[in-house]
């Protein structure tokens, strides 16, 4: 699976750059978030999950949080929270894994979650088997895929200020039944059939794809360059309205719920200090303002009609 985000990615970057409080992302943060965005779309496309796939990095360095959320229709949003300075040549560990405490979480949140049902979440560290710090988010996610799905996966990711792109190659079980019955059995059978060898060869070809190629070449050229000796079956790409695009899910109602969860006391103290409650959306940059009447309405249930109509 190959993904190439252009307009959606540029939209995300432009919204951040327009935020007067934060300004644009430094180049290494932009690369991290872009690679996460490409990976999120690939993972959502791969599992075809009926709900949001949320990819998060909880950092212990100057980047505290990175979030990418991809819906089943491939609409997506992404943001990073930076709490300290990031050098122009910062590595992944210098940003999010200074003390090896950084974590990556993958959450699958079902669309029609039943009351009490928790979203599924898998968490992996940002270090390898020997405790060594991983410097590519692709390696972190390959570990996750091997742990959670028991499937060998190769991920190649890259992002700059125009494109966020990724390639995902995964070894599929030959037979679903055989795979469920036990991995060893299926591995043996695959070896006998020469399938392991096939996967190894294709994995090596895929890993040979360079960052620069992934960012600048179209799908046709990449597929030809990597797999020209392999038989290929191509699927119709998802583009435009069916493809990945930026969309934020924030709303005045959700922000209102969040403010209500702070409690009357907290909200009253904010209003006493600032005269109103202002909340900005980190994903899209929208500003939500609740004046004292709006805020009081959150607690009495008498929310003024935002369209200017009357309240009954
Ligand atoms: Zn928003």
PDB file of C-alpha atoms and ligand atoms in Angstrom:
ATOM      1  CA  UNK A   1       0.000   0.000   0.000  1.00  0.00           C
ATOM      2  CA  UNK A   2       1.310   3.386  -1.011  1.00  0.00           C
ATOM      3  CA  UNK A   3       0.099   6.749   0.293  1.00  0.00           C
ATOM      4  CA  UNK A   4       0.958  10.216  -0.865  1.00  0.00           C
ATOM      5  CA  UNK A   5      -0.580  13.126   1.050  1.00  0.00           C
ATOM      6  CA  UNK A   6      -0.284  16.501  -0.665  1.00  0.00           C
ATOM      7  CA  UNK A   7      -3.236  18.916  -0.196  1.00  0.00           C
ATOM      8  CA  UNK A   8      -4.284  17.311   3.090  1.00  0.00           C
ATOM      9  CA  UNK A   9      -0.753  17.585   4.459  1.00  0.00           C
ATOM     10  CA  UNK A  10      -0.210  21.148   3.231  1.00  0.00           C
ATOM     11  CA  UNK A  11      -3.551  22.102   4.805  1.00  0.00           C
ATOM     12  CA  UNK A  12      -2.392  20.765   8.178  1.00  0.00           C
ATOM     13  CA  UNK A  13       0.902  22.675   7.945  1.00  0.00           C
ATOM     14  CA  UNK A  14      -0.755  25.916   6.778  1.00  0.00           C
ATOM     15  CA  UNK A  15      -3.202  25.868   9.713  1.00  0.00           C
ATOM     16  CA  UNK A  16      -0.333  25.499  12.145  1.00  0.00           C
ATOM     17  CA  UNK A  17       1.709  28.223  10.472  1.00  0.00           C
ATOM     18  CA  UNK A  18      -1.317  30.541  10.733  1.00  0.00           C
ATOM     19  CA  UNK A  19      -1.545  30.001  14.501  1.00  0.00           C
ATOM     20  CA  UNK A  20      -0.013  33.164  15.969  1.00  0.00           C
ATOM     21  CA  UNK A  21       0.645  31.450  19.318  1.00  0.00           C
ATOM     22  CA  UNK A  22       2.687  28.511  17.993  1.00  0.00           C
ATOM     23  CA  UNK A  23       3.877  29.471  14.510  1.00  0.00           C
ATOM     24  CA  UNK A  24       4.974  26.818  12.003  1.00  0.00           C
ATOM     25  CA  UNK A  25       6.473  23.463  13.026  1.00  0.00           C
ATOM     26  CA  UNK A  26      10.287  23.238  13.017  1.00  0.00           C
ATOM     27  CA  UNK A  27      11.510  20.928  10.219  1.00  0.00           C
ATOM     28  CA  UNK A  28      12.165  17.819  12.411  1.00  0.00           C
ATOM     29  CA  UNK A  29       8.708  18.052  14.038  1.00  0.00           C
ATOM     30  CA  UNK A  30       7.145  18.485  10.614  1.00  0.00           C
ATOM     31  CA  UNK A  31       8.903  15.348   9.421  1.00  0.00           C
ATOM     32  CA  UNK A  32       7.759  13.381  12.488  1.00  0.00           C
ATOM     33  CA  UNK A  33       4.126  14.451  12.182  1.00  0.00           C
ATOM     34  CA  UNK A  34       4.091  13.959   8.400  1.00  0.00           C
ATOM     35  CA  UNK A  35       5.452  10.441   8.749  1.00  0.00           C
ATOM     36  CA  UNK A  36       2.877   9.722  11.450  1.00  0.00           C
ATOM     37  CA  UNK A  37       0.109  11.049   9.163  1.00  0.00           C
ATOM     38  CA  UNK A  38       1.219   8.839   6.267  1.00  0.00           C
ATOM     39  CA  UNK A  39       1.509   5.840   8.625  1.00  0.00           C
ATOM     40  CA  UNK A  40      -1.938   6.503  10.125  1.00  0.00           C
ATOM     41  CA  UNK A  41      -3.562   6.462   6.688  1.00  0.00           C
ATOM     42  CA  UNK A  42      -1.681   3.283   5.729  1.00  0.00           C
ATOM     43  CA  UNK A  43      -2.725   1.526   8.954  1.00  0.00           C
ATOM     44  CA  UNK A  44      -6.359   2.599   8.605  1.00  0.00           C
ATOM     45  CA  UNK A  45      -6.362   1.439   4.978  1.00  0.00           C
ATOM     46  CA  UNK A  46      -4.733  -1.821   5.995  1.00  0.00           C
ATOM     47  CA  UNK A  47      -7.132  -2.863   8.749  1.00  0.00           C
ATOM     48  CA  UNK A  48     -10.269  -1.214   7.306  1.00  0.00           C
ATOM     49  CA  UNK A  49     -11.530  -0.453  10.789  1.00  0.00           C
ATOM     50  CA  UNK A  50     -15.036   0.928  11.346  1.00  0.00           C
ATOM     51  CA  UNK A  51     -13.954   3.781  13.562  1.00  0.00           C
ATOM     52  CA  UNK A  52     -11.149   6.227  14.166  1.00  0.00           C
ATOM     53  CA  UNK A  53      -7.549   5.053  14.153  1.00  0.00           C
ATOM     54  CA  UNK A  54      -5.541   7.313  16.451  1.00  0.00           C
ATOM     55  CA  UNK A  55      -1.775   7.231  16.367  1.00  0.00           C
ATOM     56  CA  UNK A  56      -0.123   9.051  19.272  1.00  0.00           C
ATOM     57  CA  UNK A  57       3.385   9.718  20.487  1.00  0.00           C
ATOM     58  CA  UNK A  58       3.774  10.637  24.135  1.00  0.00           C
ATOM     59  CA  UNK A  59       7.198  12.226  24.277  1.00  0.00           C
ATOM     60  CA  UNK A  60       9.491  12.849  27.242  1.00  0.00           C
ATOM     61  CA  UNK A  61      11.407  15.621  25.439  1.00  0.00           C
ATOM     62  CA  UNK A  62      10.578  18.981  23.859  1.00  0.00           C
ATOM     63  CA  UNK A  63       7.769  17.395  21.836  1.00  0.00           C
ATOM     64  CA  UNK A  64       5.225  16.259  24.403  1.00  0.00           C
ATOM     65  CA  UNK A  65       2.546  14.927  22.109  1.00  0.00           C
ATOM     66  CA  UNK A  66       1.969  14.008  18.488  1.00  0.00           C
ATOM     67  CA  UNK A  67      -1.508  12.946  17.351  1.00  0.00           C
ATOM     68  CA  UNK A  68      -2.867  11.708  14.050  1.00  0.00           C
ATOM     69  CA  UNK A  69      -6.504  10.671  13.759  1.00  0.00           C
ATOM     70  CA  UNK A  70      -7.740   8.914  10.615  1.00  0.00           C
ATOM     71  CA  UNK A  71     -11.418   8.118  10.028  1.00  0.00           C
ATOM     72  CA  UNK A  72     -12.637   5.116   7.971  1.00  0.00           C
ATOM     73  CA  UNK A  73     -13.353   7.494   5.040  1.00  0.00           C
ATOM     74  CA  UNK A  74      -9.689   8.633   5.205  1.00  0.00           C
ATOM     75  CA  UNK A  75     -10.473  12.111   6.477  1.00  0.00           C
ATOM     76  CA  UNK A  76      -7.721  12.994   8.897  1.00  0.00           C
ATOM     77  CA  UNK A  77      -6.341  15.571  11.286  1.00  0.00           C
ATOM     78  CA  UNK A  78      -3.003  15.859  13.058  1.00  0.00           C
ATOM     79  CA  UNK A  79      -1.197  18.025  15.591  1.00  0.00           C
ATOM     80  CA  UNK A  80       1.961  18.174  17.698  1.00  0.00           C
ATOM     81  CA  UNK A  81       2.411  19.860  21.061  1.00  0.00           C
ATOM     82  CA  UNK A  82       5.847  21.328  21.559  1.00  0.00           C
ATOM     83  CA  UNK A  83       6.954  22.407  25.032  1.00  0.00           C
ATOM     84  CA  UNK A  84      10.642  23.161  24.405  1.00  0.00           C
ATOM     85  CA  UNK A  85      13.103  24.131  21.693  1.00  0.00           C
ATOM     86  CA  UNK A  86      13.775  21.668  18.881  1.00  0.00           C
ATOM     87  CA  UNK A  87      17.098  22.013  17.048  1.00  0.00           C
ATOM     88  CA  UNK A  88      17.006  22.103  13.248  1.00  0.00           C
ATOM     89  CA  UNK A  89      18.852  18.772  13.131  1.00  0.00           C
ATOM     90  CA  UNK A  90      17.061  17.097  16.070  1.00  0.00           C
ATOM     91  CA  UNK A  91      16.692  13.316  15.889  1.00  0.00           C
ATOM     92  CA  UNK A  92      13.550  11.424  16.849  1.00  0.00           C
ATOM     93  CA  UNK A  93      14.925  10.531  20.292  1.00  0.00           C
ATOM     94  CA  UNK A  94      16.055  14.107  20.947  1.00  0.00           C
ATOM     95  CA  UNK A  95      12.468  15.211  20.354  1.00  0.00           C
ATOM     96  CA  UNK A  96      10.383  12.517  22.053  1.00  0.00           C
ATOM     97  CA  UNK A  97      12.594   9.938  23.749  1.00  0.00           C
ATOM     98  CA  UNK A  98      15.305  11.728  25.725  1.00  0.00           C
ATOM     99  CA  UNK A  99      15.130   9.395  28.761  1.00  0.00           C
ATOM    100  CA  UNK A 100      13.740   6.350  26.931  1.00  0.00           C
ATOM    101  CA  UNK A 101      10.345   7.114  28.486  1.00  0.00           C
ATOM    102  CA  UNK A 102       8.642   8.026  25.200  1.00  0.00           C
ATOM    103  CA  UNK A 103       5.703   5.873  24.100  1.00  0.00           C
ATOM    104  CA  UNK A 104       3.706   5.281  20.954  1.00  0.00           C
ATOM    105  CA  UNK A 105       0.026   4.375  21.260  1.00  0.00           C
ATOM    106  CA  UNK A 106      -2.318   3.075  18.596  1.00  0.00           C
ATOM    107  CA  UNK A 107      -5.995   3.361  19.471  1.00  0.00           C
ATOM    108  CA  UNK A 108      -8.934   1.927  17.574  1.00  0.00           C
ATOM    109  CA  UNK A 109     -12.101   3.707  18.604  1.00  0.00           C
ATOM    110  CA  UNK A 110     -15.221   1.987  17.211  1.00  0.00           C
ATOM    111  CA  UNK A 111     -17.726   4.293  15.534  1.00  0.00           C
ATOM    112  CA  UNK A 112     -20.757   2.961  17.390  1.00  0.00           C
ATOM    113  CA  UNK A 113     -19.211   2.268  20.744  1.00  0.00           C
ATOM    114  CA  UNK A 114     -21.573   0.577  23.184  1.00  0.00           C
ATOM    115  CA  UNK A 115     -21.989   2.126  26.641  1.00  0.00           C
ATOM    116  CA  UNK A 116     -19.036   1.060  28.789  1.00  0.00           C
ATOM    117  CA  UNK A 117     -17.109  -0.331  25.845  1.00  0.00           C
ATOM    118  CA  UNK A 118     -13.493   0.837  25.843  1.00  0.00           C
ATOM    119  CA  UNK A 119     -11.548   1.595  22.692  1.00  0.00           C
ATOM    120  CA  UNK A 120      -8.793  -0.914  21.904  1.00  0.00           C
ATOM    121  CA  UNK A 121      -5.322   0.454  22.595  1.00  0.00           C
ATOM    122  CA  UNK A 122      -1.832  -0.935  21.999  1.00  0.00           C
ATOM    123  CA  UNK A 123       1.250   0.798  23.411  1.00  0.00           C
ATOM    124  CA  UNK A 124       4.862   0.269  22.358  1.00  0.00           C
ATOM    125  CA  UNK A 125       8.072   1.889  23.614  1.00  0.00           C
ATOM    126  CA  UNK A 126      10.377   3.928  21.398  1.00  0.00           C
ATOM    127  CA  UNK A 127      13.294   1.540  21.934  1.00  0.00           C
ATOM    128  CA  UNK A 128      14.267  -1.768  20.383  1.00  0.00           C
ATOM    129  CA  UNK A 129      14.851  -5.250  21.811  1.00  0.00           C
ATOM    130  CA  UNK A 130      18.224  -4.249  23.283  1.00  0.00           C
ATOM    131  CA  UNK A 131      16.863  -1.038  24.796  1.00  0.00           C
ATOM    132  CA  UNK A 132      18.432   1.006  21.992  1.00  0.00           C
ATOM    133  CA  UNK A 133      16.603   4.191  21.073  1.00  0.00           C
ATOM    134  CA  UNK A 134      14.817   3.917  17.738  1.00  0.00           C
ATOM    135  CA  UNK A 135      15.401   6.847  15.412  1.00  0.00           C
ATOM    136  CA  UNK A 136      12.661   6.134  12.883  1.00  0.00           C
ATOM    137  CA  UNK A 137       8.974   6.103  13.627  1.00  0.00           C
ATOM    138  CA  UNK A 138       8.673   3.408  10.940  1.00  0.00           C
ATOM    139  CA  UNK A 139      10.711   0.994  13.117  1.00  0.00           C
ATOM    140  CA  UNK A 140       8.485   1.723  16.117  1.00  0.00           C
ATOM    141  CA  UNK A 141       5.395   0.901  14.091  1.00  0.00           C
ATOM    142  CA  UNK A 142       6.947  -2.224  12.554  1.00  0.00           C
ATOM    143  CA  UNK A 143       7.459  -3.469  16.132  1.00  0.00           C
ATOM    144  CA  UNK A 144       3.860  -2.692  16.948  1.00  0.00           C
ATOM    145  CA  UNK A 145       2.536  -4.545  13.887  1.00  0.00           C
ATOM    146  CA  UNK A 146       4.630  -7.600  14.674  1.00  0.00           C
ATOM    147  CA  UNK A 147       3.400  -7.598  18.289  1.00  0.00           C
ATOM    148  CA  UNK A 148      -0.268  -6.879  17.691  1.00  0.00           C
ATOM    149  CA  UNK A 149      -0.960  -8.604  14.394  1.00  0.00           C
ATOM    150  CA  UNK A 150       1.875 -11.136  14.350  1.00  0.00           C
ATOM    151  CA  UNK A 151       2.558 -10.112  10.800  1.00  0.00           C
ATOM    152  CA  UNK A 152       5.894  -9.087   9.342  1.00  0.00           C
ATOM    153  CA  UNK A 153       5.607  -5.536   8.090  1.00  0.00           C
ATOM    154  CA  UNK A 154       7.900  -3.144   6.265  1.00  0.00           C
ATOM    155  CA  UNK A 155       7.187   0.567   6.464  1.00  0.00           C
ATOM    156  CA  UNK A 156       9.013   3.294   4.584  1.00  0.00           C
ATOM    157  CA  UNK A 157       7.972   6.841   5.524  1.00  0.00           C
ATOM    158  CA  UNK A 158       9.016  10.350   4.528  1.00  0.00           C
ATOM    159  CA  UNK A 159       7.679  13.903   4.811  1.00  0.00           C
ATOM    160  CA  UNK A 160       8.709  17.420   3.870  1.00  0.00           C
ATOM    161  CA  UNK A 161       6.800  20.696   3.600  1.00  0.00           C
ATOM    162  CA  UNK A 162       4.793  19.560   0.537  1.00  0.00           C
ATOM    163  CA  UNK A 163       4.341  15.792   0.770  1.00  0.00           C
ATOM    164  CA  UNK A 164       3.844  13.154   3.464  1.00  0.00           C
ATOM    165  CA  UNK A 165       4.247   9.701   1.972  1.00  0.00           C
ATOM    166  CA  UNK A 166       4.575   6.084   2.937  1.00  0.00           C
ATOM    167  CA  UNK A 167       4.864   2.534   1.678  1.00  0.00           C
ATOM    168  CA  UNK A 168       3.558  -0.447   3.657  1.00  0.00           C
ATOM    169  CA  UNK A 169       4.317  -4.045   2.776  1.00  0.00           C
ATOM    170  CA  UNK A 170       2.830  -6.799   4.888  1.00  0.00           C
ATOM    171  CA  UNK A 171       3.112 -10.544   4.719  1.00  0.00           C
ATOM    172  CA  UNK A 172      -0.413 -11.948   4.635  1.00  0.00           C
ATOM    173  CA  UNK A 173      -1.183 -15.358   6.063  1.00  0.00           C
ATOM    174  CA  UNK A 174      -1.446 -17.928   3.247  1.00  0.00           C
ATOM    175  CA  UNK A 175      -4.489 -19.415   4.848  1.00  0.00           C
ATOM    176  CA  UNK A 176      -6.457 -17.687   7.560  1.00  0.00           C
ATOM    177  CA  UNK A 177      -7.191 -20.986   9.304  1.00  0.00           C
ATOM    178  CA  UNK A 178      -3.579 -22.136   9.256  1.00  0.00           C
ATOM    179  CA  UNK A 179      -2.414 -18.818  10.621  1.00  0.00           C
ATOM    180  CA  UNK A 180      -4.897 -18.925  13.490  1.00  0.00           C
ATOM    181  CA  UNK A 181      -4.001 -22.523  14.286  1.00  0.00           C
ATOM    182  CA  UNK A 182      -0.455 -21.571  15.193  1.00  0.00           C
ATOM    183  CA  UNK A 183       2.252 -19.379  13.812  1.00  0.00           C
ATOM    184  CA  UNK A 184       4.975 -22.034  13.739  1.00  0.00           C
ATOM    185  CA  UNK A 185       2.881 -24.320  11.585  1.00  0.00           C
ATOM    186  CA  UNK A 186       2.148 -21.572   9.119  1.00  0.00           C
ATOM    187  CA  UNK A 187       5.773 -20.385   9.031  1.00  0.00           C
ATOM    188  CA  UNK A 188       6.900 -23.921   8.245  1.00  0.00           C
ATOM    189  CA  UNK A 189       4.384 -24.277   5.512  1.00  0.00           C
ATOM    190  CA  UNK A 190       5.291 -20.918   4.056  1.00  0.00           C
ATOM    191  CA  UNK A 191       8.950 -21.907   4.047  1.00  0.00           C
ATOM    192  CA  UNK A 192       8.073 -25.125   2.237  1.00  0.00           C
ATOM    193  CA  UNK A 193       6.181 -23.177  -0.375  1.00  0.00           C
ATOM    194  CA  UNK A 194       8.974 -20.638  -0.774  1.00  0.00           C
ATOM    195  CA  UNK A 195       6.674 -17.873   0.451  1.00  0.00           C
ATOM    196  CA  UNK A 196       9.049 -16.683   3.182  1.00  0.00           C
ATOM    197  CA  UNK A 197      11.696 -16.211   0.549  1.00  0.00           C
ATOM    198  CA  UNK A 198       9.258 -14.219  -1.559  1.00  0.00           C
ATOM    199  CA  UNK A 199       8.456 -11.947   1.350  1.00  0.00           C
ATOM    200  CA  UNK A 200      12.124 -11.446   2.232  1.00  0.00           C
ATOM    201  CA  UNK A 201      12.934 -10.479  -1.326  1.00  0.00           C
ATOM    202  CA  UNK A 202      10.035  -8.036  -1.559  1.00  0.00           C
ATOM    203  CA  UNK A 203      10.872  -6.621   1.886  1.00  0.00           C
ATOM    204  CA  UNK A 204      14.463  -5.948   0.794  1.00  0.00           C
ATOM    205  CA  UNK A 205      13.278  -4.300  -2.424  1.00  0.00           C
ATOM    206  CA  UNK A 206      10.843  -2.144  -0.442  1.00  0.00           C
ATOM    207  CA  UNK A 207      13.465  -1.063   2.076  1.00  0.00           C
ATOM    208  CA  UNK A 208      15.704   0.063  -0.780  1.00  0.00           C
ATOM    209  CA  UNK A 209      13.219   2.857  -1.525  1.00  0.00           C
ATOM    210  CA  UNK A 210      14.891   6.154  -0.662  1.00  0.00           C
ATOM    211  CA  UNK A 211      13.230   9.040   1.178  1.00  0.00           C
ATOM    212  CA  UNK A 212      13.801  11.296  -1.796  1.00  0.00           C
ATOM    213  CA  UNK A 213      12.198   8.800  -4.204  1.00  0.00           C
ATOM    214  CA  UNK A 214       9.165   8.372  -1.981  1.00  0.00           C
ATOM    215  CA  UNK A 215       8.689  12.156  -1.814  1.00  0.00           C
ATOM    216  CA  UNK A 216       9.202  12.973  -5.476  1.00  0.00           C
ATOM    217  CA  UNK A 217       8.116  10.003  -7.605  1.00  0.00           C
ATOM    218  CA  UNK A 218       4.549   9.065  -8.501  1.00  0.00           C
ATOM    219  CA  UNK A 219       3.096   5.662  -7.598  1.00  0.00           C
ATOM    220  CA  UNK A 220       3.544   4.262 -11.087  1.00  0.00           C
ATOM    221  CA  UNK A 221       7.269   5.036 -11.136  1.00  0.00           C
ATOM    222  CA  UNK A 222       7.859   3.748  -7.588  1.00  0.00           C
ATOM    223  CA  UNK A 223       6.091   0.446  -8.288  1.00  0.00           C
ATOM    224  CA  UNK A 224       8.000  -0.010 -11.515  1.00  0.00           C
ATOM    225  CA  UNK A 225      11.353   0.896  -9.990  1.00  0.00           C
ATOM    226  CA  UNK A 226      10.965  -1.474  -7.014  1.00  0.00           C
ATOM    227  CA  UNK A 227       8.993  -4.406  -8.352  1.00  0.00           C
ATOM    228  CA  UNK A 228       9.563  -4.487 -12.100  1.00  0.00           C
ATOM    229  CA  UNK A 229      10.434  -8.180 -11.909  1.00  0.00           C
ATOM    230  CA  UNK A 230       7.379  -9.098  -9.820  1.00  0.00           C
ATOM    231  CA  UNK A 231       3.855  -9.841 -11.059  1.00  0.00           C
ATOM    232  CA  UNK A 232       1.696  -6.917  -9.869  1.00  0.00           C
ATOM    233  CA  UNK A 233      -2.041  -6.534  -9.431  1.00  0.00           C
ATOM    234  CA  UNK A 234      -2.985  -2.895  -8.949  1.00  0.00           C
ATOM    235  CA  UNK A 235      -6.043  -1.511  -7.246  1.00  0.00           C
ATOM    236  CA  UNK A 236      -7.802   1.739  -8.109  1.00  0.00           C
ATOM    237  CA  UNK A 237      -6.343   4.523  -5.969  1.00  0.00           C
ATOM    238  CA  UNK A 238      -8.561   6.481  -3.575  1.00  0.00           C
ATOM    239  CA  UNK A 239      -8.314  10.125  -4.604  1.00  0.00           C
ATOM    240  CA  UNK A 240     -10.344  13.317  -4.139  1.00  0.00           C
ATOM    241  CA  UNK A 241     -13.508  12.847  -2.103  1.00  0.00           C
ATOM    242  CA  UNK A 242     -12.761   9.171  -1.423  1.00  0.00           C
ATOM    243  CA  UNK A 243      -9.067   9.769  -0.663  1.00  0.00           C
ATOM    244  CA  UNK A 244      -7.230  11.166   2.356  1.00  0.00           C
ATOM    245  CA  UNK A 245      -8.208  14.781   3.114  1.00  0.00           C
ATOM    246  CA  UNK A 246      -8.061  17.135   6.045  1.00  0.00           C
ATOM    247  CA  UNK A 247     -11.205  17.383   8.181  1.00  0.00           C
ATOM    248  CA  UNK A 248     -11.544  18.483  11.788  1.00  0.00           C
ATOM    249  CA  UNK A 249     -14.200  17.053  14.060  1.00  0.00           C
ATOM    250  CA  UNK A 250     -14.221  19.842  16.606  1.00  0.00           C
ATOM    251  CA  UNK A 251     -17.510  21.611  17.334  1.00  0.00           C
ATOM    252  CA  UNK A 252     -18.906  24.175  19.749  1.00  0.00           C
ATOM    253  CA  UNK A 253     -20.856  21.390  21.438  1.00  0.00           C
ATOM    254  CA  UNK A 254     -17.725  19.273  22.082  1.00  0.00           C
ATOM    255  CA  UNK A 255     -15.801  22.281  23.363  1.00  0.00           C
ATOM    256  CA  UNK A 256     -18.786  23.080  25.614  1.00  0.00           C
ATOM    257  CA  UNK A 257     -18.686  19.548  27.042  1.00  0.00           C
ATOM    258  CA  UNK A 258     -14.983  19.930  27.709  1.00  0.00           C
ATOM    259  CA  UNK A 259     -15.503  23.246  29.511  1.00  0.00           C
ATOM    260  CA  UNK A 260     -18.332  21.719  31.570  1.00  0.00           C
ATOM    261  CA  UNK A 261     -15.997  18.918  32.649  1.00  0.00           C
ATOM    262  CA  UNK A 262     -13.737  21.546  34.262  1.00  0.00           C
ATOM    263  CA  UNK A 263     -16.461  22.226  36.838  1.00  0.00           C
ATOM    264  CA  UNK A 264     -18.266  25.435  37.867  1.00  0.00           C
ATOM    265  CA  UNK A 265     -15.521  26.691  40.157  1.00  0.00           C
ATOM    266  CA  UNK A 266     -12.741  26.458  37.590  1.00  0.00           C
ATOM    267  CA  UNK A 267     -14.854  28.047  34.867  1.00  0.00           C
ATOM    268  CA  UNK A 268     -15.972  30.884  37.180  1.00  0.00           C
ATOM    269  CA  UNK A 269     -12.378  31.626  38.078  1.00  0.00           C
ATOM    270  CA  UNK A 270     -11.395  31.779  34.376  1.00  0.00           C
ATOM    271  CA  UNK A 271     -14.271  34.189  33.717  1.00  0.00           C
ATOM    272  CA  UNK A 272     -13.349  36.325  36.747  1.00  0.00           C
ATOM    273  CA  UNK A 273      -9.815  36.564  35.370  1.00  0.00           C
ATOM    274  CA  UNK A 274     -10.416  36.960  31.630  1.00  0.00           C
ATOM    275  CA  UNK A 275     -14.074  37.887  31.257  1.00  0.00           C
ATOM    276  CA  UNK A 276     -14.746  34.841  29.023  1.00  0.00           C
ATOM    277  CA  UNK A 277     -13.531  31.346  28.169  1.00  0.00           C
ATOM    278  CA  UNK A 278     -11.545  31.042  24.944  1.00  0.00           C
ATOM    279  CA  UNK A 279     -10.665  27.635  23.564  1.00  0.00           C
ATOM    280  CA  UNK A 280      -8.678  27.137  20.379  1.00  0.00           C
ATOM    281  CA  UNK A 281      -8.662  23.838  18.461  1.00  0.00           C
ATOM    282  CA  UNK A 282      -5.104  22.508  18.119  1.00  0.00           C
ATOM    283  CA  UNK A 283      -6.029  20.570  14.991  1.00  0.00           C
ATOM    284  CA  UNK A 284      -7.703  23.200  12.787  1.00  0.00           C
ATOM    285  CA  UNK A 285      -7.107  26.490  14.579  1.00  0.00           C
ATOM    286  CA  UNK A 286     -10.815  27.285  15.138  1.00  0.00           C
ATOM    287  CA  UNK A 287     -11.489  29.605  18.090  1.00  0.00           C
ATOM    288  CA  UNK A 288     -14.437  29.022  20.392  1.00  0.00           C
ATOM    289  CA  UNK A 289     -15.517  31.805  22.722  1.00  0.00           C
ATOM    290  CA  UNK A 290     -17.902  31.376  25.664  1.00  0.00           C
ATOM    291  CA  UNK A 291     -18.975  34.624  27.326  1.00  0.00           C
ATOM    292  CA  UNK A 292     -20.337  34.570  30.927  1.00  0.00           C
ATOM    293  CA  UNK A 293     -23.890  33.884  29.673  1.00  0.00           C
ATOM    294  CA  UNK A 294     -22.744  31.041  27.383  1.00  0.00           C
ATOM    295  CA  UNK A 295     -20.635  29.564  30.178  1.00  0.00           C
ATOM    296  CA  UNK A 296     -23.439  29.724  32.725  1.00  0.00           C
ATOM    297  CA  UNK A 297     -25.705  28.042  30.182  1.00  0.00           C
ATOM    298  CA  UNK A 298     -23.347  25.064  30.049  1.00  0.00           C
ATOM    299  CA  UNK A 299     -24.113  24.335  33.681  1.00  0.00           C
ATOM    300  CA  UNK A 300     -27.834  25.172  33.736  1.00  0.00           C
ATOM    301  CA  UNK A 301     -28.535  23.385  30.479  1.00  0.00           C
ATOM    302  CA  UNK A 302     -29.915  26.598  29.004  1.00  0.00           C
ATOM    303  CA  UNK A 303     -27.420  26.862  26.170  1.00  0.00           C
ATOM    304  CA  UNK A 304     -28.178  29.974  24.119  1.00  0.00           C
ATOM    305  CA  UNK A 305     -29.045  29.151  20.540  1.00  0.00           C
ATOM    306  CA  UNK A 306     -25.957  30.031  18.521  1.00  0.00           C
ATOM    307  CA  UNK A 307     -28.082  30.782  15.460  1.00  0.00           C
ATOM    308  CA  UNK A 308     -29.580  33.742  17.312  1.00  0.00           C
ATOM    309  CA  UNK A 309     -32.995  32.149  17.841  1.00  0.00           C
ATOM    310  CA  UNK A 310     -34.853  32.160  21.124  1.00  0.00           C
ATOM    311  CA  UNK A 311     -34.349  29.802  24.044  1.00  0.00           C
ATOM    312  CA  UNK A 312     -37.378  27.887  25.329  1.00  0.00           C
TER     313      UNK A 312
HETATM  314 ZN1  LIG B   1     -10.826  21.776  14.966  1.00  0.00          ZN
END
